[in-house]
Amino acid sequence: GVGKTGKVRVCLKGHGGGVFSVAISPDGSEIVSGSCDKTVRVWDVKTGKEKVCLKGHVLDVTSVAISPDGSEIVSGSSDKTVRVWDAKTGKEKVCLRGHDGWVYSVAISPDGSEIVSGSDYKTVRVWDAKTGKEKVCLEGHDDWVDCVSISPVGSEIVSGSFDLTVRLWPRGVAAGPGT
């Protein structure tokens, strides 16, 4: 539960710019953060120490997610890329390219097989997590897509946009415009 004192348990310092996104590992032992300093950092929850700093993005890291088994980290950036990293070594496994604008949000399917990303180019893209190949581009939003998520059972994708809508997409189906 939430602490009764209201005091911070751990304060993680090390980024050289504002933090846009955070995620907690499935076992609760690590925190991952993405920052406008172009890095993704992995932190040890118990010690508060930085474990690894992931470098590769050339602009702000706007979103981070951790795979269900904790083995991979996914990051989205204003450099128009989505990157998949090995959570233990910090090595980049694959760079997903295809967005025409900033990537604002990333999510990983419950089975870890797909990555979903939303961008300021009004699209949601679904990627094969292993090969890095784009599976489908979902179009229909009229403004940037600021957030994406995948249902816990993995059957649907949800996206939120500055067009004032939230859209629900069937996962695994190449939905068309306006769906």
PDB file of C-alpha atoms in Angstrom:
ATOM      1  CA  GLY A   1       0.000   0.000   0.000  1.00  0.00           C
ATOM      2  CA  VAL A   2       0.877   3.651  -0.086  1.00  0.00           C
ATOM      3  CA  GLY A   3       3.176   4.823   2.706  1.00  0.00           C
ATOM      4  CA  LYS A   4       1.474   6.741   5.480  1.00  0.00           C
ATOM      5  CA  THR A   5       4.215   9.326   5.888  1.00  0.00           C
ATOM      6  CA  GLY A   6       3.966  10.742   2.363  1.00  0.00           C
ATOM      7  CA  LYS A   7       7.762  10.783   2.194  1.00  0.00           C
ATOM      8  CA  VAL A   8       9.682   9.715  -0.884  1.00  0.00           C
ATOM      9  CA  ARG A   9      11.268   6.296  -0.427  1.00  0.00           C
ATOM     10  CA  VAL A  10      13.831   6.649  -3.212  1.00  0.00           C
ATOM     11  CA  CYS A  11      14.812   9.600  -5.409  1.00  0.00           C
ATOM     12  CA  LEU A  12      16.609   8.571  -8.593  1.00  0.00           C
ATOM     13  CA  LYS A  13      19.011  11.163  -9.959  1.00  0.00           C
ATOM     14  CA  GLY A  14      21.155  10.993 -13.057  1.00  0.00           C
ATOM     15  CA  HIS A  15      19.221  12.275 -16.059  1.00  0.00           C
ATOM     16  CA  GLY A  16      20.491  15.461 -17.658  1.00  0.00           C
ATOM     17  CA  GLY A  17      17.020  16.575 -18.741  1.00  0.00           C
ATOM     18  CA  GLY A  18      13.345  16.215 -17.896  1.00  0.00           C
ATOM     19  CA  VAL A  19      11.901  12.720 -17.532  1.00  0.00           C
ATOM     20  CA  PHE A  20       9.039  11.963 -19.945  1.00  0.00           C
ATOM     21  CA  SER A  21       8.193   8.368 -19.076  1.00  0.00           C
ATOM     22  CA  VAL A  22       8.724   5.670 -16.448  1.00  0.00           C
ATOM     23  CA  ALA A  23       7.944   1.965 -16.125  1.00  0.00           C
ATOM     24  CA  ILE A  24       8.401  -0.626 -13.379  1.00  0.00           C
ATOM     25  CA  SER A  25       9.727  -4.118 -14.106  1.00  0.00           C
ATOM     26  CA  PRO A  26       7.276  -7.011 -13.649  1.00  0.00           C
ATOM     27  CA  ASP A  27       9.072  -8.159 -10.480  1.00  0.00           C
ATOM     28  CA  GLY A  28       9.272  -4.610  -9.092  1.00  0.00           C
ATOM     29  CA  SER A  29      13.061  -4.653  -8.781  1.00  0.00           C
ATOM     30  CA  GLU A  30      13.829  -2.066 -11.472  1.00  0.00           C
ATOM     31  CA  ILE A  31      12.537   1.238 -12.760  1.00  0.00           C
ATOM     32  CA  VAL A  32      13.122   2.338 -16.332  1.00  0.00           C
ATOM     33  CA  SER A  33      13.017   6.027 -17.275  1.00  0.00           C
ATOM     34  CA  GLY A  34      13.161   7.921 -20.561  1.00  0.00           C
ATOM     35  CA  SER A  35      14.329  11.521 -20.760  1.00  0.00           C
ATOM     36  CA  CYS A  36      14.859  14.523 -22.989  1.00  0.00           C
ATOM     37  CA  ASP A  37      18.583  13.897 -22.409  1.00  0.00           C
ATOM     38  CA  LYS A  38      18.149  11.199 -25.154  1.00  0.00           C
ATOM     39  CA  THR A  39      18.741   8.285 -22.759  1.00  0.00           C
ATOM     40  CA  VAL A  40      16.879   5.407 -21.206  1.00  0.00           C
ATOM     41  CA  ARG A  41      18.082   4.507 -17.720  1.00  0.00           C
ATOM     42  CA  VAL A  42      17.548   1.386 -15.656  1.00  0.00           C
ATOM     43  CA  TRP A  43      17.518   1.842 -11.882  1.00  0.00           C
ATOM     44  CA  ASP A  44      17.762  -0.605  -8.989  1.00  0.00           C
ATOM     45  CA  VAL A  45      14.754   0.014  -6.730  1.00  0.00           C
ATOM     46  CA  LYS A  46      16.476  -1.199  -3.531  1.00  0.00           C
ATOM     47  CA  THR A  47      19.693   0.797  -3.877  1.00  0.00           C
ATOM     48  CA  GLY A  48      18.455   3.723  -5.975  1.00  0.00           C
ATOM     49  CA  LYS A  49      21.545   3.310  -8.154  1.00  0.00           C
ATOM     50  CA  GLU A  50      21.623   3.470 -11.920  1.00  0.00           C
ATOM     51  CA  LYS A  51      22.300  -0.006 -13.343  1.00  0.00           C
ATOM     52  CA  VAL A  52      22.664   0.896 -17.002  1.00  0.00           C
ATOM     53  CA  CYS A  53      22.257   3.871 -19.323  1.00  0.00           C
ATOM     54  CA  LEU A  54      20.932   3.073 -22.798  1.00  0.00           C
ATOM     55  CA  LYS A  55      22.165   5.377 -25.530  1.00  0.00           C
ATOM     56  CA  GLY A  56      21.137   5.419 -29.171  1.00  0.00           C
ATOM     57  CA  HIS A  57      18.280   7.852 -29.597  1.00  0.00           C
ATOM     58  CA  VAL A  58      19.301  11.194 -31.094  1.00  0.00           C
ATOM     59  CA  LEU A  59      16.378  13.185 -29.651  1.00  0.00           C
ATOM     60  CA  ASP A  60      14.097  13.054 -26.584  1.00  0.00           C
ATOM     61  CA  VAL A  61      12.973   9.654 -25.276  1.00  0.00           C
ATOM     62  CA  THR A  62       9.238  10.186 -24.871  1.00  0.00           C
ATOM     63  CA  SER A  63       8.025   6.737 -23.816  1.00  0.00           C
ATOM     64  CA  VAL A  64       9.328   3.517 -22.258  1.00  0.00           C
ATOM     65  CA  ALA A  65       7.847   0.072 -21.639  1.00  0.00           C
ATOM     66  CA  ILE A  66       9.140  -3.222 -20.245  1.00  0.00           C
ATOM     67  CA  SER A  67       8.314  -6.637 -21.702  1.00  0.00           C
ATOM     68  CA  PRO A  68       6.106  -8.915 -19.570  1.00  0.00           C
ATOM     69  CA  ASP A  69       9.068 -11.171 -18.751  1.00  0.00           C
ATOM     70  CA  GLY A  70      11.325  -8.188 -17.981  1.00  0.00           C
ATOM     71  CA  SER A  71      13.930  -9.181 -20.575  1.00  0.00           C
ATOM     72  CA  GLU A  72      13.419  -6.265 -22.970  1.00  0.00           C
ATOM     73  CA  ILE A  73      12.899  -2.523 -22.804  1.00  0.00           C
ATOM     74  CA  VAL A  74      11.138  -0.614 -25.560  1.00  0.00           C
ATOM     75  CA  SER A  75      11.604   3.118 -26.048  1.00  0.00           C
ATOM     76  CA  GLY A  76       9.965   5.652 -28.336  1.00  0.00           C
ATOM     77  CA  SER A  77      11.516   8.965 -29.293  1.00  0.00           C
ATOM     78  CA  SER A  78      11.014  12.263 -31.039  1.00  0.00           C
ATOM     79  CA  ASP A  79      13.727  10.982 -33.413  1.00  0.00           C
ATOM     80  CA  LYS A  80      10.854   8.979 -35.043  1.00  0.00           C
ATOM     81  CA  THR A  81      12.194   5.597 -33.911  1.00  0.00           C
ATOM     82  CA  VAL A  82      11.186   2.816 -31.565  1.00  0.00           C
ATOM     83  CA  ARG A  83      14.080   0.841 -30.102  1.00  0.00           C
ATOM     84  CA  VAL A  84      14.192  -2.537 -28.406  1.00  0.00           C
ATOM     85  CA  TRP A  85      16.935  -3.078 -25.825  1.00  0.00           C
ATOM     86  CA  ASP A  86      18.226  -6.053 -23.875  1.00  0.00           C
ATOM     87  CA  ALA A  87      17.273  -5.184 -20.297  1.00  0.00           C
ATOM     88  CA  LYS A  88      20.321  -6.900 -18.766  1.00  0.00           C
ATOM     89  CA  THR A  89      23.122  -5.793 -21.087  1.00  0.00           C
ATOM     90  CA  GLY A  90      21.661  -2.496 -22.305  1.00  0.00           C
ATOM     91  CA  LYS A  91      22.504  -3.408 -25.897  1.00  0.00           C
ATOM     92  CA  GLU A  92      20.162  -2.274 -28.642  1.00  0.00           C
ATOM     93  CA  LYS A  93      18.528  -5.307 -30.275  1.00  0.00           C
ATOM     94  CA  VAL A  94      16.569  -3.607 -33.037  1.00  0.00           C
ATOM     95  CA  CYS A  95      15.594  -0.130 -34.219  1.00  0.00           C
ATOM     96  CA  LEU A  96      12.085   0.181 -35.670  1.00  0.00           C
ATOM     97  CA  ARG A  97      11.760   2.821 -38.355  1.00  0.00           C
ATOM     98  CA  GLY A  98       8.598   3.849 -40.155  1.00  0.00           C
ATOM     99  CA  HIS A  99       6.986   6.683 -38.254  1.00  0.00           C
ATOM    100  CA  ASP A 100       6.924  10.021 -40.057  1.00  0.00           C
ATOM    101  CA  GLY A 101       6.803  11.999 -36.812  1.00  0.00           C
ATOM    102  CA  TRP A 102       7.633  11.906 -33.118  1.00  0.00           C
ATOM    103  CA  VAL A 103       6.806   8.669 -31.321  1.00  0.00           C
ATOM    104  CA  TYR A 104       4.841   9.665 -28.231  1.00  0.00           C
ATOM    105  CA  SER A 105       3.906   6.305 -26.771  1.00  0.00           C
ATOM    106  CA  VAL A 106       4.912   2.640 -26.844  1.00  0.00           C
ATOM    107  CA  ALA A 107       3.345  -0.527 -25.424  1.00  0.00           C
ATOM    108  CA  ILE A 108       4.167  -4.238 -25.496  1.00  0.00           C
ATOM    109  CA  SER A 109       1.592  -7.005 -25.909  1.00  0.00           C
ATOM    110  CA  PRO A 110       0.998  -9.305 -22.907  1.00  0.00           C
ATOM    111  CA  ASP A 111       2.705 -12.183 -24.726  1.00  0.00           C
ATOM    112  CA  GLY A 112       5.649  -9.957 -25.729  1.00  0.00           C
ATOM    113  CA  SER A 113       5.199 -10.676 -29.446  1.00  0.00           C
ATOM    114  CA  GLU A 114       4.129  -7.214 -30.596  1.00  0.00           C
ATOM    115  CA  ILE A 115       5.015  -3.590 -29.958  1.00  0.00           C
ATOM    116  CA  VAL A 116       2.516  -0.797 -30.527  1.00  0.00           C
ATOM    117  CA  SER A 117       3.542   2.831 -31.027  1.00  0.00           C
ATOM    118  CA  GLY A 118       1.672   6.088 -31.515  1.00  0.00           C
ATOM    119  CA  SER A 119       3.025   9.206 -33.205  1.00  0.00           C
ATOM    120  CA  ASP A 120       2.351  12.836 -33.967  1.00  0.00           C
ATOM    121  CA  TYR A 121       1.737  11.818 -37.574  1.00  0.00           C
ATOM    122  CA  LYS A 122      -1.746  10.559 -36.545  1.00  0.00           C
ATOM    123  CA  THR A 123      -0.866   6.874 -36.791  1.00  0.00           C
ATOM    124  CA  VAL A 124      -0.632   3.801 -34.603  1.00  0.00           C
ATOM    125  CA  ARG A 125       1.839   1.173 -35.780  1.00  0.00           C
ATOM    126  CA  VAL A 126       2.043  -2.464 -34.777  1.00  0.00           C
ATOM    127  CA  TRP A 127       5.444  -4.151 -34.990  1.00  0.00           C
ATOM    128  CA  ASP A 128       6.712  -7.700 -34.694  1.00  0.00           C
ATOM    129  CA  ALA A 129       8.819  -7.553 -31.519  1.00  0.00           C
ATOM    130  CA  LYS A 130      11.354 -10.132 -32.707  1.00  0.00           C
ATOM    131  CA  THR A 131      11.948  -9.116 -36.331  1.00  0.00           C
ATOM    132  CA  GLY A 132      11.210  -5.394 -36.013  1.00  0.00           C
ATOM    133  CA  LYS A 133       9.014  -5.519 -39.102  1.00  0.00           C
ATOM    134  CA  GLU A 134       5.925  -3.337 -39.243  1.00  0.00           C
ATOM    135  CA  LYS A 135       2.784  -5.506 -39.259  1.00  0.00           C
ATOM    136  CA  VAL A 136       0.158  -2.815 -39.738  1.00  0.00           C
ATOM    137  CA  CYS A 137      -0.310   0.954 -39.683  1.00  0.00           C
ATOM    138  CA  LEU A 138      -3.621   2.004 -38.142  1.00  0.00           C
ATOM    139  CA  GLU A 139      -4.953   5.263 -39.554  1.00  0.00           C
ATOM    140  CA  GLY A 140      -8.016   7.225 -38.523  1.00  0.00           C
ATOM    141  CA  HIS A 141      -6.951   9.803 -35.965  1.00  0.00           C
ATOM    142  CA  ASP A 142      -7.090  13.460 -37.047  1.00  0.00           C
ATOM    143  CA  ASP A 143      -4.306  14.672 -34.752  1.00  0.00           C
ATOM    144  CA  TRP A 144      -1.259  13.260 -32.983  1.00  0.00           C
ATOM    145  CA  VAL A 145      -1.563   9.986 -31.094  1.00  0.00           C
ATOM    146  CA  ASP A 146      -0.356  10.687 -27.569  1.00  0.00           C
ATOM    147  CA  CYS A 147      -0.949   7.330 -25.881  1.00  0.00           C
ATOM    148  CA  VAL A 148      -1.366   3.647 -26.738  1.00  0.00           C
ATOM    149  CA  SER A 149      -2.108   0.539 -24.717  1.00  0.00           C
ATOM    150  CA  ILE A 150      -2.913  -3.125 -25.290  1.00  0.00           C
ATOM    151  CA  SER A 151      -5.671  -4.941 -23.400  1.00  0.00           C
ATOM    152  CA  PRO A 152      -4.491  -7.370 -20.699  1.00  0.00           C
ATOM    153  CA  VAL A 153      -5.719 -10.343 -22.743  1.00  0.00           C
ATOM    154  CA  GLY A 154      -4.051  -8.860 -25.819  1.00  0.00           C
ATOM    155  CA  SER A 155      -7.107  -8.798 -28.075  1.00  0.00           C
ATOM    156  CA  GLU A 156      -7.402  -5.045 -28.554  1.00  0.00           C
ATOM    157  CA  ILE A 157      -5.295  -1.917 -28.934  1.00  0.00           C
ATOM    158  CA  VAL A 158      -6.470   1.426 -27.577  1.00  0.00           C
ATOM    159  CA  SER A 159      -5.148   4.813 -28.669  1.00  0.00           C
ATOM    160  CA  GLY A 160      -5.746   8.337 -27.421  1.00  0.00           C
ATOM    161  CA  SER A 161      -5.279  11.423 -29.536  1.00  0.00           C
ATOM    162  CA  PHE A 162      -5.327  15.190 -29.509  1.00  0.00           C
ATOM    163  CA  ASP A 163      -8.254  14.849 -31.948  1.00  0.00           C
ATOM    164  CA  LEU A 164     -10.293  14.415 -28.716  1.00  0.00           C
ATOM    165  CA  THR A 165     -10.951  10.699 -29.317  1.00  0.00           C
ATOM    166  CA  VAL A 166     -10.015   7.368 -27.834  1.00  0.00           C
ATOM    167  CA  ARG A 167     -10.130   4.541 -30.382  1.00  0.00           C
ATOM    168  CA  LEU A 168     -10.308   0.801 -29.862  1.00  0.00           C
ATOM    169  CA  TRP A 169      -8.721  -1.338 -32.570  1.00  0.00           C
ATOM    170  CA  PRO A 170      -8.930  -5.134 -32.930  1.00  0.00           C
ATOM    171  CA  ARG A 171      -5.443  -6.581 -32.553  1.00  0.00           C
ATOM    172  CA  GLY A 172      -4.304  -8.722 -35.455  1.00  0.00           C
ATOM    173  CA  VAL A 173      -6.729  -7.143 -37.915  1.00  0.00           C
ATOM    174  CA  ALA A 174      -5.578  -4.556 -40.460  1.00  0.00           C
ATOM    175  CA  ALA A 175      -8.249  -2.021 -39.540  1.00  0.00           C
ATOM    176  CA  GLY A 176      -8.854   0.733 -42.057  1.00  0.00           C
ATOM    177  CA  PRO A 177      -9.298   4.488 -41.751  1.00  0.00           C
ATOM    178  CA  GLY A 178     -11.876   5.748 -39.274  1.00  0.00           C
ATOM    179  CA  THR A 179     -12.304   2.378 -37.583  1.00  0.00           C
TER     180      THR A 179
END
